[in-house]
Tab-separated table of C-alpha atoms in Angstrom:
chain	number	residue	atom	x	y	z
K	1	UNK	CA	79.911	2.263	91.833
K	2	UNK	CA	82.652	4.433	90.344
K	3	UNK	CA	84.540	7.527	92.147
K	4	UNK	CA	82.777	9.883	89.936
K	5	UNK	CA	78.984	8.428	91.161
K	6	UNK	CA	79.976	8.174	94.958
K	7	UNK	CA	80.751	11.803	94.354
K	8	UNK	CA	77.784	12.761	92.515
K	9	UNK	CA	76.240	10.843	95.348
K	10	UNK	CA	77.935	13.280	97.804
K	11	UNK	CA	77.132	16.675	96.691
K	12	UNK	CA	73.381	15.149	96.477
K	13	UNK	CA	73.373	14.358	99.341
K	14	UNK	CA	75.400	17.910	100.696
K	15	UNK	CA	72.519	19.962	98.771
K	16	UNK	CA	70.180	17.908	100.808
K	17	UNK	CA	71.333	18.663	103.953
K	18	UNK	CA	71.514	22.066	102.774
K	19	UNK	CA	68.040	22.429	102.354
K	20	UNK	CA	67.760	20.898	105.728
K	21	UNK	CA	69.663	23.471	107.563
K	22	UNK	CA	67.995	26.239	105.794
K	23	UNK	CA	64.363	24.550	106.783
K	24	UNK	CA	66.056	24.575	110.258
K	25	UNK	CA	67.305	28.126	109.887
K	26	UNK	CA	64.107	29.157	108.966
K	27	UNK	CA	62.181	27.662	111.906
K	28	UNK	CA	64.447	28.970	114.672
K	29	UNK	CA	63.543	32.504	113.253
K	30	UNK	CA	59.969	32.084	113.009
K	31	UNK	CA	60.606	31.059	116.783
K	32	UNK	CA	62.760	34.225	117.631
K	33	UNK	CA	65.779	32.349	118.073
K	34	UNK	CA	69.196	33.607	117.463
K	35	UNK	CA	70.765	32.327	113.848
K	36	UNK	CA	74.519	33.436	114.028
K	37	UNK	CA	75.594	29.847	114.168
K	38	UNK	CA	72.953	28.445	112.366
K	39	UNK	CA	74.120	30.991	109.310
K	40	UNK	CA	77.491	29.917	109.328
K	41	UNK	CA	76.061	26.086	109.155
K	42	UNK	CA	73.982	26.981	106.207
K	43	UNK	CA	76.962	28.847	104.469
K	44	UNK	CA	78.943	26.167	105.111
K	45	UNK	CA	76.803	23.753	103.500
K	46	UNK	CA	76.329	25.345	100.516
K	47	UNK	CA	79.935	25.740	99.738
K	48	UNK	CA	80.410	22.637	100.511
K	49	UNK	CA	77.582	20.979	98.325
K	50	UNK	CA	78.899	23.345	95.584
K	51	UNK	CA	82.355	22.286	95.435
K	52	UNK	CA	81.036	18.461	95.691
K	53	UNK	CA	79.262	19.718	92.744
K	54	UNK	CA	81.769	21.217	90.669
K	55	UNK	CA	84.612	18.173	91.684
K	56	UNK	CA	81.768	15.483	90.687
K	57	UNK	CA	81.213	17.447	87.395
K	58	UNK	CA	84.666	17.144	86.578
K	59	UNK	CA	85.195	13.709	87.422
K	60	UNK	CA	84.136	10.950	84.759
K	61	UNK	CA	85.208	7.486	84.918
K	62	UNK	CA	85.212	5.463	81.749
K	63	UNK	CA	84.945	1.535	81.962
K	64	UNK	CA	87.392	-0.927	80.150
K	65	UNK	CA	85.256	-1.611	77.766
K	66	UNK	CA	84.214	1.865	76.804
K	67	UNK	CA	86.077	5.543	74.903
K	68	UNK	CA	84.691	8.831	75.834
K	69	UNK	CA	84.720	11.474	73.131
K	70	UNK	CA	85.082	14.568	75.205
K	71	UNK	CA	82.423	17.587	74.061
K	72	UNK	CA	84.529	20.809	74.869
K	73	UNK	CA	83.828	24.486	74.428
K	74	UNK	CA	86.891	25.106	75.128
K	75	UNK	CA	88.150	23.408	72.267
K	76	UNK	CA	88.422	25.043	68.490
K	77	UNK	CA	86.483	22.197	67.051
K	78	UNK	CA	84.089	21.642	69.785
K	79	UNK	CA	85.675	18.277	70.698
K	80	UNK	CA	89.173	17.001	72.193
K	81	UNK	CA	91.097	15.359	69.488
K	82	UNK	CA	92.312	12.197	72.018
K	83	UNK	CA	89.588	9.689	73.084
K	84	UNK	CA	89.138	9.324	77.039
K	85	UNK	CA	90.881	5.893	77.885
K	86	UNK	CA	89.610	3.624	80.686
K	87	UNK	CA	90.102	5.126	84.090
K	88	UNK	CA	89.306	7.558	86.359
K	89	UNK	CA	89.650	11.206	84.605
K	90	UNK	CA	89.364	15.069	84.456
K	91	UNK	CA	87.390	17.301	82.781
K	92	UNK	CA	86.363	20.752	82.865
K	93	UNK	CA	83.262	20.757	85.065
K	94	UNK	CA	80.278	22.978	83.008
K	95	UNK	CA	82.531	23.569	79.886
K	96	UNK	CA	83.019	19.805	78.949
K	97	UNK	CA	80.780	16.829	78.711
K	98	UNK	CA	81.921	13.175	77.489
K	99	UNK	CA	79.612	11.020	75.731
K	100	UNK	CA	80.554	7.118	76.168
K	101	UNK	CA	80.469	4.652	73.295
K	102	UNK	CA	81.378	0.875	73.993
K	103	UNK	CA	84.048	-0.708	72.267
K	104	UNK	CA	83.028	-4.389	73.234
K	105	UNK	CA	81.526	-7.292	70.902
K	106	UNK	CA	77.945	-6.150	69.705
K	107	UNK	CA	75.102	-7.948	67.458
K	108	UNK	CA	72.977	-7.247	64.712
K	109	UNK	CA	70.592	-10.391	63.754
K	110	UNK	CA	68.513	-10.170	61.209
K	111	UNK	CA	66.199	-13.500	61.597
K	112	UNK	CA	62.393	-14.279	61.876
K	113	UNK	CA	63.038	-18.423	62.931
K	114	UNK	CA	61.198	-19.374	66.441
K	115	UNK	CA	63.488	-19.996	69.460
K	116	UNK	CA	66.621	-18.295	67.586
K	117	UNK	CA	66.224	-15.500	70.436
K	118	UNK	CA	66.192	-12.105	69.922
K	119	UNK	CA	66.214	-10.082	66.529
K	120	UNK	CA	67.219	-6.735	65.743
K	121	UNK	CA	65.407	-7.611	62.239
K	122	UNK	CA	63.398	-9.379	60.034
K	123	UNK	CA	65.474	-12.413	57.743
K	124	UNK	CA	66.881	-10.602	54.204
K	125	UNK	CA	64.946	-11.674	51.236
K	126	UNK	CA	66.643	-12.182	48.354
K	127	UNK	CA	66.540	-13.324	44.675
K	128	UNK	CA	69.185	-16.025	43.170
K	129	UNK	CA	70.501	-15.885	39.875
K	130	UNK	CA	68.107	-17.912	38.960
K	131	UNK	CA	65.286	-16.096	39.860
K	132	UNK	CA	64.331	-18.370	43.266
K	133	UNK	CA	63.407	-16.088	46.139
K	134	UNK	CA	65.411	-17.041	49.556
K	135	UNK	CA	65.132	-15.704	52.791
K	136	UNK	CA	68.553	-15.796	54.573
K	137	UNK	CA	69.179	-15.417	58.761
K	138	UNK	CA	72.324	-14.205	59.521
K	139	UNK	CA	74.245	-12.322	62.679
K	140	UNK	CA	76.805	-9.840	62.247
K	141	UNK	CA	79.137	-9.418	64.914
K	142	UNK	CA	81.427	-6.211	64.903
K	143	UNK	CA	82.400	-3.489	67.420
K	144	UNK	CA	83.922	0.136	67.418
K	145	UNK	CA	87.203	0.697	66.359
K	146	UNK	CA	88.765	2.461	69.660
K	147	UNK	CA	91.178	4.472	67.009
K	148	UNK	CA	88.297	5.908	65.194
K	149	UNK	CA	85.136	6.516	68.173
K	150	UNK	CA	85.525	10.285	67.539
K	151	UNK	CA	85.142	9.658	63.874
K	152	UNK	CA	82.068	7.699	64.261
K	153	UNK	CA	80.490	10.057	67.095
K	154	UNK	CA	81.101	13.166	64.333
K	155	UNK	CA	79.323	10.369	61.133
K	156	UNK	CA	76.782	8.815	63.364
K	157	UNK	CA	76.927	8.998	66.923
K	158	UNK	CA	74.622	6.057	68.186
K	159	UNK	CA	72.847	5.744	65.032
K	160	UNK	CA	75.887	3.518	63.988
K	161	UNK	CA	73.858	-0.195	63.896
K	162	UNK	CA	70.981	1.120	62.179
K	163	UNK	CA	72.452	3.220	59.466
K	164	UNK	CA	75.192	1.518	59.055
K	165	UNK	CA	75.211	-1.971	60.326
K	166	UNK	CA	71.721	-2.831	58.911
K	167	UNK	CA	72.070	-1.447	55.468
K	168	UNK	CA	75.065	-2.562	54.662
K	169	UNK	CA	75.093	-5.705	55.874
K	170	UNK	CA	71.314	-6.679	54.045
K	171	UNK	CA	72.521	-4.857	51.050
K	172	UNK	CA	75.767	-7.094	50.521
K	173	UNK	CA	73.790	-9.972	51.173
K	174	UNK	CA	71.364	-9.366	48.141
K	175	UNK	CA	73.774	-8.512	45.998
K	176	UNK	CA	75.715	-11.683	47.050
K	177	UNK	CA	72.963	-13.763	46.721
K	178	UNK	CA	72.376	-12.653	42.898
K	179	UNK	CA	75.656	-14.420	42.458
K	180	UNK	CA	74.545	-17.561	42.592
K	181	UNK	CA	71.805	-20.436	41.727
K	182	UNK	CA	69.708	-21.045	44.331
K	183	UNK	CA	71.390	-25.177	44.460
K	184	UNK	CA	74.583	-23.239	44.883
K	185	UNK	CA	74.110	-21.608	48.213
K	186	UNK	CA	72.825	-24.128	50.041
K	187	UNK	CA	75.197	-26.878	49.177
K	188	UNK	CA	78.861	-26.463	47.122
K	189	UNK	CA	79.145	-22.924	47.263
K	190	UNK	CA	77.304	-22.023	50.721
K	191	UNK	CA	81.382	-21.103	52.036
K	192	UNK	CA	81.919	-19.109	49.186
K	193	UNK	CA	78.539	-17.099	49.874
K	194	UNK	CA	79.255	-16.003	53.355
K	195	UNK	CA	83.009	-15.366	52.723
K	196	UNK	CA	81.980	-13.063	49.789
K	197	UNK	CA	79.682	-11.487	52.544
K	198	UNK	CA	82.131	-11.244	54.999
K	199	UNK	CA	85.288	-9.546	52.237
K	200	UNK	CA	82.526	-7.173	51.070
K	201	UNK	CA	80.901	-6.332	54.692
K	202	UNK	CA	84.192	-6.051	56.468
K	203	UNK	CA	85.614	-3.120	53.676
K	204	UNK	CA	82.261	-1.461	54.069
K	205	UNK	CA	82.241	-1.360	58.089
K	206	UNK	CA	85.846	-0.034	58.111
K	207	UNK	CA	84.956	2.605	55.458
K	208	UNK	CA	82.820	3.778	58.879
K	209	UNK	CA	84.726	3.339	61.883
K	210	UNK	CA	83.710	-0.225	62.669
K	211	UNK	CA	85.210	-3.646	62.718
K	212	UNK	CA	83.833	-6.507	61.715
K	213	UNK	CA	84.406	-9.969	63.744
K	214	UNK	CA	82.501	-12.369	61.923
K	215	UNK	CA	79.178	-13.429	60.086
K	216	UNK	CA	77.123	-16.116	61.037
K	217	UNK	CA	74.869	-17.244	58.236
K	218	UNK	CA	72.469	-18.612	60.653
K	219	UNK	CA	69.493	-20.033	57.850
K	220	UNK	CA	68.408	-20.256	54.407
K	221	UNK	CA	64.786	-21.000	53.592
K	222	UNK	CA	62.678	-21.050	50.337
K	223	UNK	CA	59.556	-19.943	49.189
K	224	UNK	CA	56.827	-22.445	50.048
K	225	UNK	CA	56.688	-23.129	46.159
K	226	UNK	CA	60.384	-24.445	45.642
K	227	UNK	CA	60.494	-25.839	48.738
K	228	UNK	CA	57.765	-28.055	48.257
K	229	UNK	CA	59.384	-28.687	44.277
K	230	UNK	CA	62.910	-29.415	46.622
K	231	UNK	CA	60.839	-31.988	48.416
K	232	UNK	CA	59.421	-33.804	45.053
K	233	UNK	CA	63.093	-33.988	43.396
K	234	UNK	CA	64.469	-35.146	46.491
K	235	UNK	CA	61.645	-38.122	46.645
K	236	UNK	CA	62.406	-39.193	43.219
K	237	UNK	CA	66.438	-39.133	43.666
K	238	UNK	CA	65.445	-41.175	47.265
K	239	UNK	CA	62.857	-43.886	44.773
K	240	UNK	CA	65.860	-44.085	42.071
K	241	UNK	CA	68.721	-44.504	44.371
K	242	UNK	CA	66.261	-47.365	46.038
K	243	UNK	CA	66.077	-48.714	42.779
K	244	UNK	CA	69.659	-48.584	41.882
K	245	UNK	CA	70.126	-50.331	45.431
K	246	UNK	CA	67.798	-53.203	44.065
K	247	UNK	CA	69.460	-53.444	40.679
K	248	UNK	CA	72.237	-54.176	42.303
K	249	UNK	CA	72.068	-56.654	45.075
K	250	UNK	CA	70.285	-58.690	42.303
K	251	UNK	CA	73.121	-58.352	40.316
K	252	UNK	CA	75.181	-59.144	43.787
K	253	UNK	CA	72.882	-61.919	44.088
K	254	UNK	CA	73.187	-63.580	40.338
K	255	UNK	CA	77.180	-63.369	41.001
K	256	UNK	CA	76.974	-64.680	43.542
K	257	UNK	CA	74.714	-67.900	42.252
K	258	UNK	CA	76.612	-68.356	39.469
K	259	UNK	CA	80.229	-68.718	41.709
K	260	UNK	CA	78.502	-71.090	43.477
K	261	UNK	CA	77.618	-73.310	40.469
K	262	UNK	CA	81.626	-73.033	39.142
K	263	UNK	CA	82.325	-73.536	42.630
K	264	UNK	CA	80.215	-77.102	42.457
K	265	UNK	CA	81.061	-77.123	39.046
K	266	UNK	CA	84.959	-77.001	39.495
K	267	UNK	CA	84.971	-79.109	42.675
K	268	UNK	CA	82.985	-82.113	40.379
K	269	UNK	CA	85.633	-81.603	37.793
K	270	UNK	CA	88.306	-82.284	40.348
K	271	UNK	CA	86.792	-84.881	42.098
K	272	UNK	CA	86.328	-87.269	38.756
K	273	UNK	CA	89.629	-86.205	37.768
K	274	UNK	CA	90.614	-87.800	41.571
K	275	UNK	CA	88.762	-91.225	40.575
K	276	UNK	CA	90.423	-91.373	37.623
K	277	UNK	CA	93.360	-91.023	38.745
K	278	UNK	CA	92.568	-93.169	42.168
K	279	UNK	CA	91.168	-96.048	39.440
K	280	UNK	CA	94.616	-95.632	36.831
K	281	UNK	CA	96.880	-96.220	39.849
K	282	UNK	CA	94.611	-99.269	40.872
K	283	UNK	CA	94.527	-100.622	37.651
K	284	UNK	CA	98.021	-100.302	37.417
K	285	UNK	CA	98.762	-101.898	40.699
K	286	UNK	CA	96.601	-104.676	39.385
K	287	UNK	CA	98.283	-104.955	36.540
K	288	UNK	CA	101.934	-104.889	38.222
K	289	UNK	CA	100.509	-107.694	40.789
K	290	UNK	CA	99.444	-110.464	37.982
K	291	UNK	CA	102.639	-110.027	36.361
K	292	UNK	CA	104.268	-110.958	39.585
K	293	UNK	CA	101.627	-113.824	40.120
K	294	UNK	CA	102.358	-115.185	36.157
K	295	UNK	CA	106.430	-115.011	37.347
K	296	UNK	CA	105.963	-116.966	40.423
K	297	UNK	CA	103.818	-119.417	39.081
K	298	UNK	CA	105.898	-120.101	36.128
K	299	UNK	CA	108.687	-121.004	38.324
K	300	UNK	CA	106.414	-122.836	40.759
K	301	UNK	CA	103.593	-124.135	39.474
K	302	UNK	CA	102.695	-125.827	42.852
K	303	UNK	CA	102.495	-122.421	44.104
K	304	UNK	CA	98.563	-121.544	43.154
K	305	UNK	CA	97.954	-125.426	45.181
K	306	UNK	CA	99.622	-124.134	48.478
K	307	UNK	CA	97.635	-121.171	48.379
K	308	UNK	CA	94.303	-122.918	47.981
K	309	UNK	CA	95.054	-125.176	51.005
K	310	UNK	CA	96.093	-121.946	52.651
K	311	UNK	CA	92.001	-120.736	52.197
K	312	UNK	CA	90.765	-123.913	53.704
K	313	UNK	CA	89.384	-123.625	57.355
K	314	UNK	CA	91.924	-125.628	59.633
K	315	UNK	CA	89.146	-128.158	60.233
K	316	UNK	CA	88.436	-129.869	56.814
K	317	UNK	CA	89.537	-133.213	56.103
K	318	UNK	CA	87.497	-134.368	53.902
K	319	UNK	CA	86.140	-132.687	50.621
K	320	UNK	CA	83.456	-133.521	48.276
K	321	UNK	CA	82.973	-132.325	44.590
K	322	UNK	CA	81.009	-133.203	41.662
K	323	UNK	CA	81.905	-135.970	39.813
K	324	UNK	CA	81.730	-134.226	36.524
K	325	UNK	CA	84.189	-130.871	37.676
K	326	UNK	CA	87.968	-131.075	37.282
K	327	UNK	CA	89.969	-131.847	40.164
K	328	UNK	CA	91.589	-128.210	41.174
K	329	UNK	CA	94.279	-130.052	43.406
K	330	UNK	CA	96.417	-132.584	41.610
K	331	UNK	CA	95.524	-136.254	43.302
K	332	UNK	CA	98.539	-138.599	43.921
K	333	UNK	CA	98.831	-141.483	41.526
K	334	UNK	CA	97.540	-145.129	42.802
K	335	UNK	CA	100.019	-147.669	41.973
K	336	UNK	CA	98.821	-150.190	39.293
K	337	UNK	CA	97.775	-153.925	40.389
């Protein structure tokens, strides 16, 4: 409670207690009682309850958040020319009057979607360029300018949201919506929309005294028609992209099948190409040994009979052969008779 209501409160309750002293007054009379000093009382009360009056009439307080345009007959054009700022002030009690408008944050919502909470409005229907019917939520948020309250209070006074605000603000949005395919606002050019709204809304506002803070484009449904068509094209893009997704991990799948046969392929290739090589370098070894053999043999041709003996267990002495196979190991020579 402000200055200016405790006073108010005071010369209500001084008037009061006027009236009670008069009640008073008038029963001590009807009793025969003297009233010299009940007179005075009386008198005094009313002076005082009148000057409570006339200091409380004078006295407005205006919040932070608020202007007063002050109502004066005093004044040529009926009205002071400088908006009452925030604080306690003075006016002249029975001549002047000041009439409060708030200069905080207010809302205008224009929606009809459950659970968005309250609405000022229904949702603005509107028609694309393409002739598809949309219904678009949307919140504007916007306040008073505190330089230009008396102007508005001389345009509109409190009518401001609702012959302004409203208007405007589902006027612009038609007209912006007729800018664009219906495809266009809800996807690559849904930014473009609301800044268009907001450029066009915010000139329009300060044309009247107001600001605006922002638009929220809150929603944007379509009829039940091209909704349900929306629904069908978006089915068939969902069955061909399914389809493309096939395509192509059976494509994946065939690459991958036919790396794995070069794979085998290659690794076949490279592993003959080993045994050949394994069996040249053999061969060749082979080759290089017998050479050596035929050398050593041609020097010592005893050599291949050492060799032999070197097989033999360490146990034979005795050896017996058919008597129709050469003799591998030379046999000493008997001496004649």
């Amino acid at each position: 409670m402000n200055v200016a209501e405790i006073m108010r409160a005071l010369a209500t309750f001084a008037w009061l207690g006027s009236l009670a002293v008069i009640a008073l007054v008038v029963l001590r009379v009807g009793r025969g009682r003297p009233v010299k000093s009940a007179a005075a009382l009386v008198l005094g009360m009313i002076v005082l309850a009148t000057l409570l009056t006339v200091v409380s009439a004078g006295l407005v307080f205006v919040q932070p958040e608020e202007r007063g345009v002050v109502i004066s007959a005093l004044a040529p054009k009926g009205y002071r020319e400088d908006v009452l700022q925030p604080g306690l002030r003075w006016i002249v009690p029975f001549f002047e009057n000041v009439v409060i408008y708030p200069i905080s944050r207010q809302i205008y919502t224009m929606t009809i979607a459950e659970g968005s909470g309250p609405s000022d409005d229904l949702e603005v229907t509107a028609r694309t360029s393409d002739g598809q019917e949309v219904f678009i939520d949307g919140s504007v948020i916007f306040s008073i300018d505190p330089d230009e309250v008396i102007d508005v209070h001389i345009q509109w006074k409190s009518r401001y949201s609702t012959e302004v605000v409203r208007p405007q603000a589902r006027g612009i949005i038609r007209d912006a919506a007729s800018q664009y395919a219906v495809e266009q606002i809800v996807t690559s050019e849904r930014d473009a929309f609301k800044d268009r709204i907001l450029l066009e809304l915010s000139d329009k506002l300060a044309d009247n005294g107001l600001v605006l803070v922002d638009f929220v484009l809150r929603n944007i449904t379509f009829s039940p028609e091209y909704a349900a068509s929306v629904e069908q094209k978006q089915i068939a893009e969902q069955q061909a992209q399914q389809a493309r997704l096939v395509v192509e991990q059976r494509r994946q799948e065939a690459e991958q099948a036919r790396q794995t046969a070069q794979g085998q392929a290659d690794a076949a290739v490279i592993a003959a190409e080993g045994r050949a090589e394994a069996r040249l370098i053999e061969a060749d070894a082979e080759a290089k040994a017998l050479e050596l053999i035929a050398a050593a043999l041609r020097t010592s041709p005893d050599l291949i009979t050492y060799t032999y003996v070197q097989k033999l267990g360490p146990g034979i002495q005795v050896m017996l052969v058919p008597n129709d196979n050469p003799f591998l190991l030379p046999l000493p020579s008997l001496p004649q008779e």
